[in-house]
Amino acid sequence: MRYSKAEKLFEDEPLWKAVHDSERKEIFRDALEFIDKRDKENAKTLRRRNVQALADILEGMEEITYRTTWAQAQRLLIENPAFANDSTLQSMDKEDALIVFEDHIRTAEKHYMKEKEMEERRRKRQERKIREAFQEYLHELHKRGELTSMSLWSELYPVISADSRFDNMLTQSGSTPLDLFKFYVEDLKSQFGQDRRIIKDILKDLNATVELDTTFDQLCKWVNSDERGKTVDAGNMKLCYNSFMEKAEAKEKEQEREQARKRRRHETAFRTVLRNLVPPVEPSSQWEIIRPKIENEEAFLAVESEELRRKFFSDYVQNLAEACGHHHGTGKKKKKDKKKRRKEDVCSCHSVKIMD
């Protein structure tokens, strides 16, 4: 209000007339400042009151979530008794109301995300406990010797699936029981090299060797007699046993081949002695007659048994008889060394005839 308007309005009032004009203007200005200040304070107080009231109402409305829009919230507020019965609140500045709503939504969203994060942590923690329980079950099977590095899922499934820890694994996402089984078996396989070294060290300390007649149970007994053997996987133990047996078989076969080569050398030398005898050996010669003539020969002494000497002599005489009688036969192809011996025997036979 301007002073001129106030003067027209209050000019007949005794109080107005009682004050000098210059003082009235000053008092009027002071009054305007006071009223303006009071109105502003009242507006602030009312605004704070409305903001808090609306915030309280929104906080108590469970139907308003972090996903609620402003348009949806307005419709819900109209239906809310606390808001509908508050005329002062209904005249609240729209911008202030929107700001209050946005703050409420941000707070609700933070609360939701926090709850979701906590729930996710609880879920992961529970799933981890279930996985650890199943892994512990696999470890129990391993300690009992039912699960080894050679185990197959199809073989152990009836046993594993009967345990409640298997059922618990089926209720959650992530790694499956089969996945954890494979991981466990792979870990056992990965320690094969370490287990093999332990087994070899134990056998070395025991001065024991795996031979063809060594049983798997005997190997287990040797290994388990040492404290280091307690950590060896039964499957890896079996793989090591198979490897040892393969080496033992290969060694025996090589020994047999070497023995056969040695025997052929002895037979060749023995036949040479017989072929060089004078008078020569004939198809009708008897071992008892020939033996004293060659018993001091190195080739005779090198043959390991009397039985084998008799066999060498018998074979030589038989070949000699066949060569002299031209009984070559029509059977299968002979070996090179046998052909060579027969050729030599033929020569010996011819020498007998010439001497005759």
Coordinates of C-alpha atoms in Angstrom, one line a residue:
M1 CA 0.0 0.0 0.0
R2 CA 1.2 3.4 -0.9
Y3 CA 1.3 6.3 1.6
S4 CA -1.1 8.4 -0.5
K5 CA -3.7 5.7 -0.4
A6 CA -3.2 5.2 3.3
E7 CA -3.7 8.9 3.9
K8 CA -7.0 9.0 2.1
L9 CA -8.1 5.9 4.0
F10 CA -7.1 7.1 7.5
E11 CA -7.4 10.9 7.2
D12 CA -10.4 11.1 9.4
E13 CA -8.9 8.9 12.1
P14 CA -8.0 10.8 15.3
L15 CA -4.8 8.8 15.7
W16 CA -3.8 9.7 12.2
K17 CA -4.4 13.4 12.8
A18 CA -2.6 13.3 16.1
V19 CA 0.8 12.6 14.4
H20 CA 2.6 15.1 12.3
D21 CA 2.8 14.4 8.6
S22 CA 6.5 13.8 8.5
E23 CA 6.3 11.4 11.4
R24 CA 3.4 9.6 9.9
K25 CA 5.4 8.8 6.8
E26 CA 8.2 7.4 8.8
I27 CA 5.9 5.4 11.0
F28 CA 4.1 4.2 7.8
R29 CA 7.4 3.0 6.3
D30 CA 8.3 1.2 9.5
A31 CA 4.9 -0.4 9.6
L32 CA 5.2 -1.6 6.0
E33 CA 8.6 -3.1 6.8
F34 CA 7.3 -4.9 9.9
I35 CA 4.3 -6.3 8.0
D36 CA 6.5 -7.4 5.1
K37 CA 8.9 -9.1 7.5
R38 CA 6.0 -10.7 9.4
D39 CA 4.4 -12.0 6.2
K40 CA 7.7 -13.5 5.0
E41 CA 8.3 -15.2 8.3
N42 CA 4.7 -16.6 8.2
A43 CA 5.3 -17.8 4.7
K44 CA 8.5 -19.5 5.6
T45 CA 6.8 -21.1 8.7
L46 CA 3.9 -22.2 6.6
R47 CA 6.2 -23.6 3.9
R48 CA 8.3 -25.5 6.4
R49 CA 5.1 -26.8 7.9
N50 CA 3.7 -27.9 4.6
V51 CA 6.9 -29.5 3.5
Q52 CA 7.2 -31.5 6.7
A53 CA 3.5 -32.5 6.6
L54 CA 3.7 -33.7 3.0
A55 CA 6.9 -35.6 3.7
D56 CA 5.3 -37.3 6.7
I57 CA 2.2 -38.2 4.7
L58 CA 4.4 -39.6 1.8
E59 CA 6.5 -41.6 4.3
G60 CA 3.3 -43.2 5.7
M61 CA 1.9 -44.2 2.3
E62 CA 3.2 -47.7 1.6
E63 CA 1.6 -47.7 -1.8
I64 CA 4.1 -45.0 -3.0
T65 CA 7.4 -46.7 -3.9
Y66 CA 10.5 -45.6 -5.7
R67 CA 8.9 -46.4 -9.0
T68 CA 5.8 -44.2 -8.4
T69 CA 5.4 -41.2 -10.7
W70 CA 4.3 -37.7 -9.7
A71 CA 1.0 -38.0 -11.5
Q72 CA 0.3 -41.3 -9.7
A73 CA 1.3 -39.8 -6.4
Q74 CA -1.1 -36.9 -6.8
R75 CA -4.0 -39.2 -7.4
L76 CA -3.0 -41.2 -4.3
L77 CA -2.7 -38.1 -2.2
I78 CA -6.2 -36.9 -3.0
E79 CA -7.5 -40.3 -1.7
N80 CA -5.4 -39.9 1.5
P81 CA -7.5 -38.6 4.4
A82 CA -4.6 -36.7 6.1
F83 CA -4.0 -34.8 2.9
A84 CA -7.6 -34.3 1.9
N85 CA -8.5 -32.8 5.3
D86 CA -5.6 -30.4 5.4
S87 CA -6.8 -27.3 3.4
T88 CA -3.5 -25.5 4.1
L89 CA -1.5 -28.4 2.6
Q90 CA -3.7 -28.5 -0.5
S91 CA -2.8 -24.9 -1.2
M92 CA 0.9 -25.7 -0.9
D93 CA 3.1 -24.4 -3.7
K94 CA 3.2 -27.0 -6.5
E95 CA 6.9 -26.7 -7.0
D96 CA 7.6 -27.2 -3.3
A97 CA 5.3 -30.3 -3.4
L98 CA 7.2 -31.7 -6.4
I99 CA 10.6 -31.1 -4.6
V100 CA 9.3 -32.9 -1.5
F101 CA 8.1 -35.8 -3.7
E102 CA 11.4 -36.1 -5.5
D103 CA 13.3 -36.1 -2.3
H104 CA 11.0 -38.9 -1.0
I105 CA 11.5 -40.9 -4.2
R106 CA 15.3 -40.6 -4.0
T107 CA 15.3 -41.7 -0.4
A108 CA 12.9 -44.6 -1.2
E109 CA 15.2 -45.6 -4.1
K110 CA 18.3 -45.5 -1.9
H111 CA 16.5 -47.6 0.7
Y112 CA 15.4 -50.1 -1.9
M113 CA 18.8 -50.4 -3.4
K114 CA 20.4 -50.8 0.0
E115 CA 17.8 -53.5 0.9
K116 CA 18.4 -55.2 -2.5
E117 CA 22.2 -55.1 -1.9
M118 CA 21.8 -56.6 1.5
E119 CA 19.5 -59.3 0.2
E120 CA 22.0 -60.1 -2.6
R121 CA 24.8 -60.4 0.0
R122 CA 22.6 -62.6 2.1
R123 CA 21.8 -64.8 -0.9
K124 CA 25.4 -65.1 -2.0
R125 CA 26.5 -65.9 1.5
Q126 CA 23.8 -68.6 1.8
E127 CA 24.7 -70.0 -1.6
R128 CA 28.4 -70.0 -0.7
K129 CA 27.6 -71.9 2.5
I130 CA 25.6 -74.5 0.5
R131 CA 28.5 -74.9 -2.0
E132 CA 31.0 -75.2 0.8
A133 CA 28.8 -77.9 2.5
F134 CA 28.6 -79.8 -0.8
Q135 CA 32.4 -79.5 -1.3
E136 CA 32.9 -80.8 2.3
Y137 CA 30.6 -83.8 1.4
L138 CA 32.9 -84.5 -1.6
H139 CA 35.9 -84.3 0.7
E140 CA 34.2 -86.9 3.0
L141 CA 33.7 -89.2 0.0
H142 CA 37.4 -88.8 -0.9
K143 CA 38.5 -89.6 2.7
R144 CA 36.4 -92.7 2.6
G145 CA 38.0 -93.7 -0.7
E146 CA 34.8 -93.5 -2.6
L147 CA 35.8 -90.5 -4.6
T148 CA 39.2 -90.5 -6.5
S149 CA 40.8 -88.9 -9.4
M150 CA 39.5 -91.7 -11.6
S151 CA 35.8 -91.4 -10.4
L152 CA 33.0 -90.8 -12.9
W153 CA 29.9 -88.8 -12.2
S154 CA 27.7 -91.5 -13.6
E155 CA 29.2 -94.0 -11.1
L156 CA 28.9 -91.8 -8.0
Y157 CA 25.6 -90.1 -8.8
P158 CA 23.4 -92.6 -6.9
V159 CA 25.5 -92.0 -3.8
I160 CA 25.8 -88.2 -4.1
S161 CA 22.2 -87.6 -5.0
A162 CA 21.0 -89.4 -1.9
D163 CA 22.5 -86.7 0.4
S164 CA 20.6 -83.6 1.4
R165 CA 23.5 -81.4 0.5
F166 CA 23.0 -82.4 -3.1
D167 CA 19.3 -81.3 -2.9
N168 CA 20.3 -77.9 -1.4
M169 CA 22.6 -77.3 -4.4
L170 CA 19.6 -77.7 -6.8
T171 CA 17.8 -74.8 -5.2
Q172 CA 20.2 -72.1 -6.2
S173 CA 21.9 -70.6 -9.3
G174 CA 25.6 -70.7 -10.2
S175 CA 27.7 -73.8 -10.1
T176 CA 25.9 -77.1 -10.2
P177 CA 26.8 -80.3 -8.3
L178 CA 28.3 -81.7 -11.5
D179 CA 30.5 -78.6 -11.9
L180 CA 31.8 -78.9 -8.3
F181 CA 32.4 -82.6 -8.8
K182 CA 34.4 -82.0 -12.0
F183 CA 36.4 -79.3 -10.3
Y184 CA 37.2 -81.6 -7.3
V185 CA 38.2 -84.5 -9.6
E186 CA 40.4 -82.1 -11.7
D187 CA 42.1 -80.9 -8.5
L188 CA 42.9 -84.5 -7.6
K189 CA 44.2 -85.2 -11.1
S190 CA 46.4 -82.1 -10.9
Q191 CA 48.2 -83.5 -7.9
F192 CA 49.2 -86.7 -9.7
G193 CA 52.8 -85.6 -10.2
Q194 CA 53.1 -84.7 -6.5
D195 CA 51.5 -88.1 -5.5
R196 CA 53.8 -90.0 -7.9
R197 CA 56.9 -88.3 -6.3
I198 CA 55.7 -89.2 -2.8
I199 CA 55.1 -92.8 -3.8
K200 CA 58.5 -93.1 -5.4
D201 CA 60.2 -91.6 -2.4
I202 CA 58.4 -94.0 0.0
L203 CA 59.3 -97.0 -2.2
K204 CA 62.9 -95.8 -2.3
D205 CA 63.1 -95.4 1.5
L206 CA 61.5 -98.9 1.9
N207 CA 63.9 -100.3 -0.7
A208 CA 60.8 -101.8 -2.4
T209 CA 60.2 -102.4 -6.1
V210 CA 57.0 -103.0 -7.9
E211 CA 57.3 -106.3 -9.8
L212 CA 54.9 -108.2 -12.0
D213 CA 53.7 -110.2 -9.0
T214 CA 53.2 -107.2 -6.8
T215 CA 49.5 -106.6 -6.1
F216 CA 47.9 -103.2 -5.8
D217 CA 47.0 -103.9 -2.2
Q218 CA 50.7 -104.5 -1.5
L219 CA 51.6 -101.1 -3.0
C220 CA 48.8 -99.4 -0.9
K221 CA 50.2 -101.1 2.2
W222 CA 53.7 -99.8 1.5
V223 CA 52.5 -96.2 0.8
N224 CA 50.1 -96.0 3.7
S225 CA 52.8 -97.2 6.1
D226 CA 54.4 -93.8 5.7
E227 CA 52.8 -90.6 7.0
R228 CA 53.5 -88.9 3.6
G229 CA 51.3 -91.5 2.0
K230 CA 48.2 -90.3 3.8
T231 CA 47.8 -87.5 1.4
V232 CA 48.0 -89.6 -1.8
D233 CA 44.8 -90.0 -3.7
A234 CA 43.6 -93.6 -4.2
G235 CA 43.0 -92.9 -7.9
N236 CA 46.4 -91.5 -8.4
M237 CA 47.8 -94.5 -6.5
K238 CA 46.0 -96.8 -9.0
L239 CA 47.4 -94.8 -12.0
C240 CA 50.9 -95.1 -10.5
Y241 CA 50.4 -98.8 -10.0
N242 CA 49.4 -99.3 -13.6
S243 CA 52.4 -97.3 -14.7
F244 CA 54.7 -99.4 -12.6
M245 CA 53.2 -102.6 -13.9
E246 CA 53.6 -101.4 -17.5
K247 CA 57.3 -100.7 -16.8
A248 CA 57.7 -104.1 -15.1
E249 CA 56.0 -105.8 -18.1
A250 CA 58.2 -103.9 -20.6
K251 CA 61.3 -104.8 -18.5
E252 CA 60.4 -108.5 -18.4
K253 CA 59.7 -108.6 -22.2
E254 CA 63.1 -106.9 -22.8
Q255 CA 64.7 -109.5 -20.5
E256 CA 63.0 -112.2 -22.4
R257 CA 64.2 -110.8 -25.7
E258 CA 67.7 -110.5 -24.4
Q259 CA 67.5 -114.0 -23.1
A260 CA 66.4 -115.2 -26.5
R261 CA 69.2 -113.4 -28.2
K262 CA 71.7 -114.8 -25.7
R263 CA 70.3 -118.3 -26.3
R264 CA 70.6 -117.9 -30.1
R265 CA 74.2 -116.8 -29.7
H266 CA 74.9 -119.8 -27.5
E267 CA 73.1 -122.2 -29.9
T268 CA 75.1 -120.8 -32.8
A269 CA 78.4 -121.2 -31.0
F270 CA 77.3 -124.7 -29.8
R271 CA 76.4 -125.8 -33.4
T272 CA 79.7 -124.4 -34.6
V273 CA 81.6 -126.6 -32.2
L274 CA 79.5 -129.6 -33.4
R275 CA 80.1 -128.8 -37.0
N276 CA 83.9 -128.5 -36.5
L277 CA 84.3 -131.9 -34.7
V278 CA 86.5 -134.5 -36.3
P279 CA 85.3 -137.0 -37.1
P280 CA 82.1 -134.9 -37.8
V281 CA 78.8 -135.4 -36.1
E282 CA 76.5 -137.7 -38.1
P283 CA 72.7 -138.0 -38.1
S284 CA 73.1 -141.2 -36.1
S285 CA 75.4 -139.8 -33.5
Q286 CA 74.5 -140.1 -29.9
W287 CA 74.7 -137.4 -27.3
E288 CA 76.5 -139.6 -24.8
I289 CA 79.2 -140.2 -27.3
I290 CA 79.6 -136.6 -28.5
R291 CA 79.3 -134.9 -25.1
P292 CA 82.8 -135.9 -23.7
K293 CA 84.4 -134.6 -26.9
I294 CA 83.0 -131.0 -26.4
E295 CA 82.4 -130.7 -22.6
N296 CA 85.5 -128.5 -22.1
E297 CA 84.6 -126.2 -25.0
E298 CA 83.6 -122.6 -24.0
A299 CA 80.5 -122.8 -26.1
F300 CA 79.5 -126.0 -24.2
L301 CA 80.1 -124.4 -20.8
A302 CA 78.2 -121.2 -21.8
V303 CA 74.9 -123.1 -22.2
E304 CA 73.0 -122.7 -18.9
S305 CA 71.6 -126.3 -18.6
E306 CA 72.2 -129.8 -19.6
E307 CA 68.7 -130.0 -20.9
L308 CA 69.3 -127.1 -23.3
R309 CA 72.6 -128.7 -24.5
R310 CA 70.7 -131.9 -25.3
K311 CA 68.1 -129.8 -27.2
F312 CA 70.7 -128.0 -29.2
F313 CA 72.3 -131.3 -30.1
S314 CA 69.0 -132.9 -31.0
D315 CA 68.0 -130.0 -33.2
Y316 CA 71.4 -130.0 -34.9
V317 CA 71.2 -133.8 -35.6
Q318 CA 67.6 -133.5 -36.8
N319 CA 68.6 -130.7 -39.2
L320 CA 71.5 -132.7 -40.3
A321 CA 69.4 -135.7 -41.1
E322 CA 66.9 -133.6 -43.0
A323 CA 69.6 -132.0 -45.0
C324 CA 71.3 -135.2 -45.8
G325 CA 68.0 -136.9 -46.8
H326 CA 66.9 -133.9 -48.8
H327 CA 63.7 -133.6 -46.7
H328 CA 63.1 -129.9 -47.2
G329 CA 59.4 -130.0 -46.7
T330 CA 56.6 -127.8 -48.1
G331 CA 55.6 -126.0 -44.9
K332 CA 55.7 -122.4 -44.0
K333 CA 58.7 -120.1 -44.7
K334 CA 61.6 -120.7 -42.2
K335 CA 63.3 -117.9 -40.4
K336 CA 66.6 -116.6 -41.7
D337 CA 68.7 -118.0 -38.9
K338 CA 67.2 -121.5 -39.2
K339 CA 67.8 -121.4 -43.0
K340 CA 71.4 -120.4 -42.3
R341 CA 71.8 -123.3 -39.8
R342 CA 70.3 -125.8 -42.3
K343 CA 72.7 -124.6 -45.0
E344 CA 75.6 -125.0 -42.7
D345 CA 74.3 -128.5 -41.7
V346 CA 74.1 -129.4 -45.5
C347 CA 77.7 -128.4 -45.9
S348 CA 78.6 -130.6 -42.9
C349 CA 76.6 -133.5 -44.4
H350 CA 78.5 -133.1 -47.7
S351 CA 81.8 -133.2 -45.8
V352 CA 80.7 -136.5 -44.2
K353 CA 80.1 -138.1 -47.6
I354 CA 83.4 -136.9 -49.0
M355 CA 85.2 -138.4 -46.1
D356 CA 83.3 -141.7 -46.7

